[in-house]
Short mmCIF file of C-alpha atoms in Angstrom, two decimals:
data_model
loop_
_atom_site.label_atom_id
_atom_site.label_comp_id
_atom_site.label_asym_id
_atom_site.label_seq_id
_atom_site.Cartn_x
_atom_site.Cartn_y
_atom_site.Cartn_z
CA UNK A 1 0.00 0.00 0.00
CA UNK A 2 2.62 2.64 0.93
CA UNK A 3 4.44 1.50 -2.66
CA UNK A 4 0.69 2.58 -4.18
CA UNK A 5 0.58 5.66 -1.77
CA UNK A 6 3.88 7.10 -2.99
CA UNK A 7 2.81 5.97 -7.05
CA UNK A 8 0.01 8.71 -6.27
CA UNK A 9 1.56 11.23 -5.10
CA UNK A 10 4.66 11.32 -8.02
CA UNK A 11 1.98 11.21 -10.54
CA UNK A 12 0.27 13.83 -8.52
CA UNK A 13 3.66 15.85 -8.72
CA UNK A 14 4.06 14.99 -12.13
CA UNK A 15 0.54 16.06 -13.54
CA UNK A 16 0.72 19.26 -11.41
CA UNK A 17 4.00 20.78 -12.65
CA UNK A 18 3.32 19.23 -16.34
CA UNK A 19 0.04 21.64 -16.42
CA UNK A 20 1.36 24.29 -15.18
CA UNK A 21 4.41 23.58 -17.82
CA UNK A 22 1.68 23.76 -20.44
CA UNK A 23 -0.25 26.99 -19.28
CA UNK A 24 2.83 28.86 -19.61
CA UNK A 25 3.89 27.51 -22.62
CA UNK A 26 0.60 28.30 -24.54
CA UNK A 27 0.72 32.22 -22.69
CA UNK A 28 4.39 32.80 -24.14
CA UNK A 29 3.15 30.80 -27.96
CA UNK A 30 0.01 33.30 -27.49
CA UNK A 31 1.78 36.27 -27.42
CA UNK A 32 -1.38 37.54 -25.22
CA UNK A 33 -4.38 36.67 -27.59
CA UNK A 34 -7.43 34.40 -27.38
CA UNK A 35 -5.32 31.33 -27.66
CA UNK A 36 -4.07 32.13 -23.77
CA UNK A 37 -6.72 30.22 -22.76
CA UNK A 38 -5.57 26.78 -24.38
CA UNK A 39 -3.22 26.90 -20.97
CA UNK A 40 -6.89 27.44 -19.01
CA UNK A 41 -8.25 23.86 -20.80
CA UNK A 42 -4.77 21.82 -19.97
CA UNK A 43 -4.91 23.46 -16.28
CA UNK A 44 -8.55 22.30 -16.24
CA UNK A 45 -7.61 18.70 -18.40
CA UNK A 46 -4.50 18.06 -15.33
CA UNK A 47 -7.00 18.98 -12.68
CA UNK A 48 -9.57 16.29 -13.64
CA UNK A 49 -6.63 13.61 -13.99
CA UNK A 50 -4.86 14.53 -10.74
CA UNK A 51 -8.38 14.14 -9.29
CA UNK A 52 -8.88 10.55 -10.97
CA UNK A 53 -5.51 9.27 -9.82
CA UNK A 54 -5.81 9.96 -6.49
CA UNK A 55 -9.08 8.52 -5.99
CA UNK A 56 -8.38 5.48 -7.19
CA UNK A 57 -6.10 4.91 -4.59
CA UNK A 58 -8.42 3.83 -1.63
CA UNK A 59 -6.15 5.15 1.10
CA UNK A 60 -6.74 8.31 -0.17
CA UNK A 61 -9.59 10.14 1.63
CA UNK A 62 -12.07 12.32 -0.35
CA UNK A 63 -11.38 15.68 2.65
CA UNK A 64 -7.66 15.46 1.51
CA UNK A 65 -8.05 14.91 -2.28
CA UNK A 66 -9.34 18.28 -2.15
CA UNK A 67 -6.78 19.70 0.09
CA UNK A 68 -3.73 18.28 -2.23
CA UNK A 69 -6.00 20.32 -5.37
CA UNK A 70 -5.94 23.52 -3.26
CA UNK A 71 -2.45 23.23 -2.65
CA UNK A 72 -1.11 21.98 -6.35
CA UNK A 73 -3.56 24.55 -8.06
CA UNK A 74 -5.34 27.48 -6.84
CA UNK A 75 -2.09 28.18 -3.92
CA UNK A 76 -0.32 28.79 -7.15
CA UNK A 77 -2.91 30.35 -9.24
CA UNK A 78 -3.03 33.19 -6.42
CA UNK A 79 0.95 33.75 -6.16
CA UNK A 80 0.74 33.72 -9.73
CA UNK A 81 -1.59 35.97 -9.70
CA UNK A 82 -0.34 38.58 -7.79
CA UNK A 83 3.21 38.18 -9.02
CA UNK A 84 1.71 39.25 -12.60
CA UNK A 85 -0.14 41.80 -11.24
CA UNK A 86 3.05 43.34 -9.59
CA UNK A 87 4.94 43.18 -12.66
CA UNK A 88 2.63 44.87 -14.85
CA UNK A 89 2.34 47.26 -12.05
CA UNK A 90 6.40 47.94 -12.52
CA UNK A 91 6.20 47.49 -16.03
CA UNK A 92 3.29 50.41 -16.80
CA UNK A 93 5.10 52.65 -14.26
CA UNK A 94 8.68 52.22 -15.47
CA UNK A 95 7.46 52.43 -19.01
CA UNK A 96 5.76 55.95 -18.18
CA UNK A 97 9.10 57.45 -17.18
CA UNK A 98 10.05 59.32 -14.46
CA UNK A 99 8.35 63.14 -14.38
CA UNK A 100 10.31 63.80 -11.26
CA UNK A 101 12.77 64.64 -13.38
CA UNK A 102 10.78 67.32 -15.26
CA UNK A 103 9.44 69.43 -12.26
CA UNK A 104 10.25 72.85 -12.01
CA UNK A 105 12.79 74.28 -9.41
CA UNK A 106 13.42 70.84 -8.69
CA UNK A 107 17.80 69.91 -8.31
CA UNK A 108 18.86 68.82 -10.55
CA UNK A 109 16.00 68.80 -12.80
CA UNK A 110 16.52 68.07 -16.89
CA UNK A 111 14.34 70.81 -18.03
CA UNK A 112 15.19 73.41 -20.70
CA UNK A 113 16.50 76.85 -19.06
CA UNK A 114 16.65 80.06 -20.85
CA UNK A 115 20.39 82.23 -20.69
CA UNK A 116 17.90 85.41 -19.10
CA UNK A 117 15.42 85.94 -17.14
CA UNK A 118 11.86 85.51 -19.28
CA UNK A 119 10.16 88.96 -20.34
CA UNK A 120 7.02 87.75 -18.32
CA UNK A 121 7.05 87.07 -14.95
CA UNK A 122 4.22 86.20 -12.46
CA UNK A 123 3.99 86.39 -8.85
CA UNK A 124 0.41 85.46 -8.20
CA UNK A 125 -3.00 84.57 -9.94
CA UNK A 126 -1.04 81.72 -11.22
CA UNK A 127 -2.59 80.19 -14.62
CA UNK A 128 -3.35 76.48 -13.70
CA UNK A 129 -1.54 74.11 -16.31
CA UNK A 130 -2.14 70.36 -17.38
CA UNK A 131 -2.18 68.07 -20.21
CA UNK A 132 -0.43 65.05 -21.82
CA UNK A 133 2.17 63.17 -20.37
CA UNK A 134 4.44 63.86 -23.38
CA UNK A 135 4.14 67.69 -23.03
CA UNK A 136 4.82 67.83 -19.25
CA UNK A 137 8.60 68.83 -19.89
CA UNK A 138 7.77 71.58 -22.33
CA UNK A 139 5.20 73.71 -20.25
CA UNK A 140 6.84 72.78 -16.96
CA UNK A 141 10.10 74.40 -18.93
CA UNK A 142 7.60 77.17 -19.33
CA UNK A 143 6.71 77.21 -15.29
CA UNK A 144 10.05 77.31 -14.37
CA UNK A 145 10.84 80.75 -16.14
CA UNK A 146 7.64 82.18 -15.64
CA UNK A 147 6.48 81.49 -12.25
CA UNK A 148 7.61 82.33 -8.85
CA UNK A 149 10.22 79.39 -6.87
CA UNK A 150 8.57 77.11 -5.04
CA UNK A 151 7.38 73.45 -5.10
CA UNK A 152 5.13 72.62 -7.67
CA UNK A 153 3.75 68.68 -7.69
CA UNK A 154 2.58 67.66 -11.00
CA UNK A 155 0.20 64.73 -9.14
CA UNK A 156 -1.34 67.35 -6.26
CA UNK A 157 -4.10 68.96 -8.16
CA UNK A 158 -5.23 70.42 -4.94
CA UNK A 159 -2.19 73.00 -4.13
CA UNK A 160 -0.12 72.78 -7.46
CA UNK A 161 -1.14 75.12 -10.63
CA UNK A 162 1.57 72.39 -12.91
CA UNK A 163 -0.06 69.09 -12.78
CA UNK A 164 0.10 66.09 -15.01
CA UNK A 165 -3.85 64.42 -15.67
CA UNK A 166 -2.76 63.02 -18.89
CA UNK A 167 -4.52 63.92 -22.05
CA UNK A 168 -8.48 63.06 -21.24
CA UNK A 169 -8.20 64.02 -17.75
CA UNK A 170 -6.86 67.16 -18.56
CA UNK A 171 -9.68 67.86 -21.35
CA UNK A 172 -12.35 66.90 -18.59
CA UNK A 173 -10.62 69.24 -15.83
CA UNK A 174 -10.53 72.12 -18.90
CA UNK A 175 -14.50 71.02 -19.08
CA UNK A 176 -15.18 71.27 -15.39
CA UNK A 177 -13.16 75.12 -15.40
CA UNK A 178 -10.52 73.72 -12.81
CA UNK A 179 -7.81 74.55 -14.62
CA UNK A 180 -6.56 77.55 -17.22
CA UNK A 181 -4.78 76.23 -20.13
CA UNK A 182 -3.69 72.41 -20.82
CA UNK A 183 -0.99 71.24 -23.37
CA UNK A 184 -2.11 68.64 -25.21
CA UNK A 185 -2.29 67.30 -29.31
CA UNK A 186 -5.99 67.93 -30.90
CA UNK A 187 -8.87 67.67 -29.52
CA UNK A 188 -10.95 64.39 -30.64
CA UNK A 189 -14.94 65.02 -31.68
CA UNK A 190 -15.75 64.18 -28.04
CA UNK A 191 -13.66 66.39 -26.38
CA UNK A 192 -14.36 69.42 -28.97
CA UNK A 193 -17.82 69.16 -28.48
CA UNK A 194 -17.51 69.27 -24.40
CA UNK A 195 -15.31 72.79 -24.89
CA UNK A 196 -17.62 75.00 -25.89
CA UNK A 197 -15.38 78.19 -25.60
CA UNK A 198 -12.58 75.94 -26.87
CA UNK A 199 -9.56 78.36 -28.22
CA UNK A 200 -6.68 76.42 -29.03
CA UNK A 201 -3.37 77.96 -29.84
CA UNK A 202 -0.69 75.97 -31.80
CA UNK A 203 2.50 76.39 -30.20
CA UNK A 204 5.13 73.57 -31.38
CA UNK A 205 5.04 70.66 -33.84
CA UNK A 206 5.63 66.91 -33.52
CA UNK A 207 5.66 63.44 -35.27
CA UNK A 208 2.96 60.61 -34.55
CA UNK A 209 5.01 57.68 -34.69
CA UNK A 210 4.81 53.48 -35.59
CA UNK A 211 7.25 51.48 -33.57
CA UNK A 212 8.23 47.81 -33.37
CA UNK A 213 10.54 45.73 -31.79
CA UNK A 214 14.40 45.87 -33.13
CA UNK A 215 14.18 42.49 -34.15
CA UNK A 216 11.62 43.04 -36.64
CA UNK A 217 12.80 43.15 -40.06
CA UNK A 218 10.35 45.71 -41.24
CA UNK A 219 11.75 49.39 -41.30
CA UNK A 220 9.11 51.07 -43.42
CA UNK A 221 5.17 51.33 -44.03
CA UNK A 222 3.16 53.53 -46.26
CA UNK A 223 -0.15 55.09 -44.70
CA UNK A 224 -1.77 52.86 -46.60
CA UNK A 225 -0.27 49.86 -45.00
CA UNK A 226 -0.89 51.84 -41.56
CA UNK A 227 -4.33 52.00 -42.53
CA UNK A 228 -4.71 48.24 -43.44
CA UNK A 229 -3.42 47.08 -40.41
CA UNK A 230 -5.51 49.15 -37.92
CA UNK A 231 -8.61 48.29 -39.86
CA UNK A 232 -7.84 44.56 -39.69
CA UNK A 233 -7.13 44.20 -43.52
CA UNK A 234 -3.40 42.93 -43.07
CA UNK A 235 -3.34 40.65 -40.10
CA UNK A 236 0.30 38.81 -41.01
CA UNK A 237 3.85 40.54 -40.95
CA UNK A 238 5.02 38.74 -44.37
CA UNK A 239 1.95 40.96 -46.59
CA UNK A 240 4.20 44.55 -45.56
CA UNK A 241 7.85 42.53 -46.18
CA UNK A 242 8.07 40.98 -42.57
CA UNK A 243 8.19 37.61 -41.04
CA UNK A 244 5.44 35.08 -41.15
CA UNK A 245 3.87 36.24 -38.15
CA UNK A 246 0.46 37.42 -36.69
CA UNK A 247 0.66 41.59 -36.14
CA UNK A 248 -0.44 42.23 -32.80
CA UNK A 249 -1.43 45.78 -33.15
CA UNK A 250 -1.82 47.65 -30.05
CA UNK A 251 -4.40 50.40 -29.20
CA UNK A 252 -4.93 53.03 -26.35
CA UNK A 253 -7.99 53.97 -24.76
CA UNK A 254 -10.55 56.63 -26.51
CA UNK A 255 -9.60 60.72 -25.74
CA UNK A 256 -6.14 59.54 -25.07
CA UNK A 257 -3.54 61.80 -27.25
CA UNK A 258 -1.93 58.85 -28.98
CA UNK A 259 -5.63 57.04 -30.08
CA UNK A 260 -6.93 60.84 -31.38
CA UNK A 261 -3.35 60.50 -33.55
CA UNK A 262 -3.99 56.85 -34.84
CA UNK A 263 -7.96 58.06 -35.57
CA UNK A 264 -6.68 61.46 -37.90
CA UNK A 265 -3.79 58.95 -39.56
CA UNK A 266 -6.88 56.56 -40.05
CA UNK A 267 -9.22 59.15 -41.66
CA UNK A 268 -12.68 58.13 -42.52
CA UNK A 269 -11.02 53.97 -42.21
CA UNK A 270 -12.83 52.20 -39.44
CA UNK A 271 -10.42 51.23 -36.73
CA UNK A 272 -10.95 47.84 -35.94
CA UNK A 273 -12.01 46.54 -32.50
CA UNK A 274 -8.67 45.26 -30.86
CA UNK A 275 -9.21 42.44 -28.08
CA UNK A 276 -8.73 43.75 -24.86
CA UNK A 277 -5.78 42.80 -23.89
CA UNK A 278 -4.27 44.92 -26.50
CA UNK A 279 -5.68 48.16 -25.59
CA UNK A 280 -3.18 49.42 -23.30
CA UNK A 281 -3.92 52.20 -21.03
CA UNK A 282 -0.51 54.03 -20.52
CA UNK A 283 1.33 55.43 -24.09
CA UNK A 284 4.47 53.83 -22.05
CA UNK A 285 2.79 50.60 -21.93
CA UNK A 286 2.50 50.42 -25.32
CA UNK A 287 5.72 50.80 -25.92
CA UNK A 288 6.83 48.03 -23.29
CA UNK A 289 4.02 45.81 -25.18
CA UNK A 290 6.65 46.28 -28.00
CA UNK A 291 9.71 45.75 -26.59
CA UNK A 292 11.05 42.17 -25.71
CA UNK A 293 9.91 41.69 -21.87
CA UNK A 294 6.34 40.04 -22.85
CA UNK A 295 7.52 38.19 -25.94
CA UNK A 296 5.14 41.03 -28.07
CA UNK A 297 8.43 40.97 -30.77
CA UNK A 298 5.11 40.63 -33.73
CA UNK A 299 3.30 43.95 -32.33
CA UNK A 300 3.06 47.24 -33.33
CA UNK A 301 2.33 50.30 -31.53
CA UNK A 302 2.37 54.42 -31.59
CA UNK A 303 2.93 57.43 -29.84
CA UNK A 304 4.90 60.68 -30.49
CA UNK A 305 8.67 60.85 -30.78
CA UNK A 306 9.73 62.76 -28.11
CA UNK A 307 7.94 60.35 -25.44
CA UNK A 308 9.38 57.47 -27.08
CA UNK A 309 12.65 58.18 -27.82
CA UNK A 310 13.77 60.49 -24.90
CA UNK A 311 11.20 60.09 -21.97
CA UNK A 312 11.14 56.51 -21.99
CA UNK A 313 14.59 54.80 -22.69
CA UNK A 314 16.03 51.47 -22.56
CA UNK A 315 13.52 49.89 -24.33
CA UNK A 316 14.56 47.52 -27.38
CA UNK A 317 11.57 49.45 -30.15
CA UNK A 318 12.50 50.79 -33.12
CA UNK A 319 10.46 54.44 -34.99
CA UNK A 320 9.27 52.82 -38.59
CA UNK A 321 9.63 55.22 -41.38
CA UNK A 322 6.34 55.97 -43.10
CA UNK A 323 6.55 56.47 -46.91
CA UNK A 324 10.49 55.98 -46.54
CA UNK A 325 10.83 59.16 -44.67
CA UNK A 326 12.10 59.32 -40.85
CA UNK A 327 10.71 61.10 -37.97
CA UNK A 328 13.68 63.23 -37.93
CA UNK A 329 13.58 66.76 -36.93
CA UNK A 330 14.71 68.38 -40.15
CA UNK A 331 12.11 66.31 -41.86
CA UNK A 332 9.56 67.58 -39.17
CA UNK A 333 10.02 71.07 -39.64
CA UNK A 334 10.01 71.07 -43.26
CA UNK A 335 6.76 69.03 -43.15
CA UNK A 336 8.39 65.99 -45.54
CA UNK A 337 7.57 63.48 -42.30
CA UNK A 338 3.71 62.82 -43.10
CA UNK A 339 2.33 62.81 -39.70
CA UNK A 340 3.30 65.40 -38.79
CA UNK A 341 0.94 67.62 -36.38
CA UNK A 342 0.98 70.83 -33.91
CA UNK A 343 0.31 70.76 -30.22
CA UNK A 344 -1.17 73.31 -28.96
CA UNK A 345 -2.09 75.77 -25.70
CA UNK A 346 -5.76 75.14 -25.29
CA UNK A 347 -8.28 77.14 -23.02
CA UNK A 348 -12.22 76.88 -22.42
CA UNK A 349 -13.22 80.34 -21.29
CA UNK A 350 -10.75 80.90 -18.94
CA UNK A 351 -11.17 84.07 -16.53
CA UNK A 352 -7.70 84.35 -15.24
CA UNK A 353 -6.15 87.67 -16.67
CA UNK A 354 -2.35 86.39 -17.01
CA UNK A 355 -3.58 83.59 -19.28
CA UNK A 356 -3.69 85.72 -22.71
CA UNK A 357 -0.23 87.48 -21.96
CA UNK A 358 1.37 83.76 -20.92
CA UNK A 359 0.05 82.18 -24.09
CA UNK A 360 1.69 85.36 -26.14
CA UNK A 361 4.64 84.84 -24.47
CA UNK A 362 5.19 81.03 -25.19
CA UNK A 363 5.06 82.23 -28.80
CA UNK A 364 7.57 84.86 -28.25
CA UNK A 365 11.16 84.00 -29.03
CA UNK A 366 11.97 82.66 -25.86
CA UNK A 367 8.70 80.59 -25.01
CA UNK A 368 9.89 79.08 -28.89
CA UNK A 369 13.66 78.31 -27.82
CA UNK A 370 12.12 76.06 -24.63
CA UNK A 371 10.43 74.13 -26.65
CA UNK A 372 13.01 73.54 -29.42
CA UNK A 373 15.42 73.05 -26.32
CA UNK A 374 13.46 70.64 -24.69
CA UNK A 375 13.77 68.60 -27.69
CA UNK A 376 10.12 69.57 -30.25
CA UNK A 377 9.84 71.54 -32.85
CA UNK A 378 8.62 75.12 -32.06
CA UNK A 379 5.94 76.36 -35.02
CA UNK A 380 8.08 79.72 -35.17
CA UNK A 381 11.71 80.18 -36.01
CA UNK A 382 14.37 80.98 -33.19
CA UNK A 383 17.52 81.94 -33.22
CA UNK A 384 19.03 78.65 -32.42
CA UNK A 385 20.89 77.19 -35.67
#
């Protein structure tokens, strides 16, 4: 009998680590689509045997069958659990980059800093600022040699007039009149129609870009391609010159910057419905989606340049050129790269006196040179060579 006893539970041993084998060979083959759940079926297939085995041995009591299933399968399935969750947890927040770095009068802070003092200065009535992620280091430049020293926290909307809701929460705080001006890319339908004393004010230019993973052999895509593969048209790599491989196009969330970009690039082209797991909510996340930690080396994703390629680093993604020409900044202020598009200074109605004199002073010479210093193209010419 114990000979029998100890059969049962190496087979019980066996069967428990061989589905769990299984499950996490059919996530990495899945790259994170519907077939993920192939690994649910084999966990569900091991289950039912581990359960059959163990009952046929006698000795084996019914009250501690259970217990050995609780222990070989949902125990795990809860570590598991939580260890993904904590690693998408770092993964999202290391992918968004650190803003820290971007606050004004902060030491040793990596904004842009004029040679002189700026022509306007303000002391008080202080024009609340927000807006996109990507734009925080360009109107926190802005803060910085404007407004007054002190500490300004772009997460405490409560006490600080520099704040960071990203690009829908900012267009809903511009709705709700709790802040002045926000710094964002176009407005989407949605968000024009909730501004009804919308002014927008184009202040600097930048390039919507495609990215993949360095491994993938495709460097170029015409709009047209762009367009196909966001509508669901061209599902396979090898149609655009790439590997025979499923695309795994990534999305954001509607009102976000980025998805307002891919739905101007798409034009009157549906979008197609992505599954959910590849609608990703930060633009960072996307662009960790793409790079080699999840496997994702057959995705696709977008964003603008200046996120991408300076705020979040270290990350193995590669811009695509679109109709042969590169995101470059030459080729962005000439207008050759063909998304190309302004971001602008937007306001709803706005009360606060030193808004209209702040705005004409961002497109004054110097408001210019702290954008083209911080690394985008300003929409008027500065000195700089």
């Amino acid at each position: 009998m114990k000979r029998r006893k100890m059969v049962a539970w190496i087979f019980t041993i066996l069967f428990g680590l061989l589905g769990w084998f299984v499950y996490g060979l059919a996530r990495i083959l899945s790259s994170g689509n519907e077939y993920m759940y192939v690994g649910f079926l084999c966990m569900a297939f091991f289950i039912a045997g581990n359960y059959f085995i163990l009952n046929i041995h006698k000795r084996v009591k019914q009250k501690w069958t259970w217990a050995i299933m609780v222990l070989i399968f949902i125990v795990p399935s809860l570590l598991y659990g939580s260890y993904d969750w904590y690693i998408r947890s770092i993964e999202i927040a290391n992918a968004e980059g650190d803003l820290s770095t971007y606050q004004p009068y902060k030491q040793g802070s990596e904004l842009a800093l004029l040679d002189e003092p700026a022509a306007l200065q303000l002391e008080e009535n202080l024009p609340e600022l927000d807006g996109a992620t990507a734009l925080y280091p360009v109107y926190a430049a802005f803060a910085e040699a404007v407004y007054p020293e002190r500490t300004y926290s772009y997460e405490d909307r409560s006490e600080s007039p520099v704040t960071v809701s990203k690009t829908n929460g900012a267009f809903q705080r511009l709705s709700k009149f709790q802040v002045d001006i926000i710094f964002t890319a176009g407005p989407s339908d949605e968000q024009q129609e909730a501004l009804k004393q919308m002014e927008k004010t184009a202040i600097g230019k930048e390039a919507f870009v495609f990215f993949v993973h360095n491994d993938n052999p495709v460097d170029s895509l015409t709009l047209k391609q762009l367009r196909g593969i966001y509508a669901g048209e061209i599902t396979n790599w090898e149609d655009v010159g790439g590997r025979n491989q499923k695309i795994i196009a990534f999305q954001r969330p509607e009102g976000s910057g980025s998805q307002t970009g891919l739905e101007n690039m798409m034009g009157k082209n549906p979008i197609m419905d992505p599954p959910k797991d590849q609608r990703v909510n930060g633009m960072g996340g996307v662009i960790e989606k793409a790079s080699d930690y999840r496997n994702h080396r057959n995705s696709i994703g977008y964003s603008y340049r200046f996120f991408a390629t300076k705020m979040v680093e270290g990350h193995h993604i590669k811009l695509l050129n679109i109709n042969g020409i590169d995101p470059s900044v030459p080729h962005i202020k000439r207008g050759d790269y063909p998304l190309t598009g302004n971001f602008y200074a937007i306001t709803n109605g706005t009360k606060n006196p030193h808004v209209e004199p702040f705005i004409e002073w961002i497109l004054s010479s110097q408001g210019q040179q702290l954008i083209e210093d911080t690394g985008y193209v300003p929409v008027k010419e500065t000195d700089l060579p």
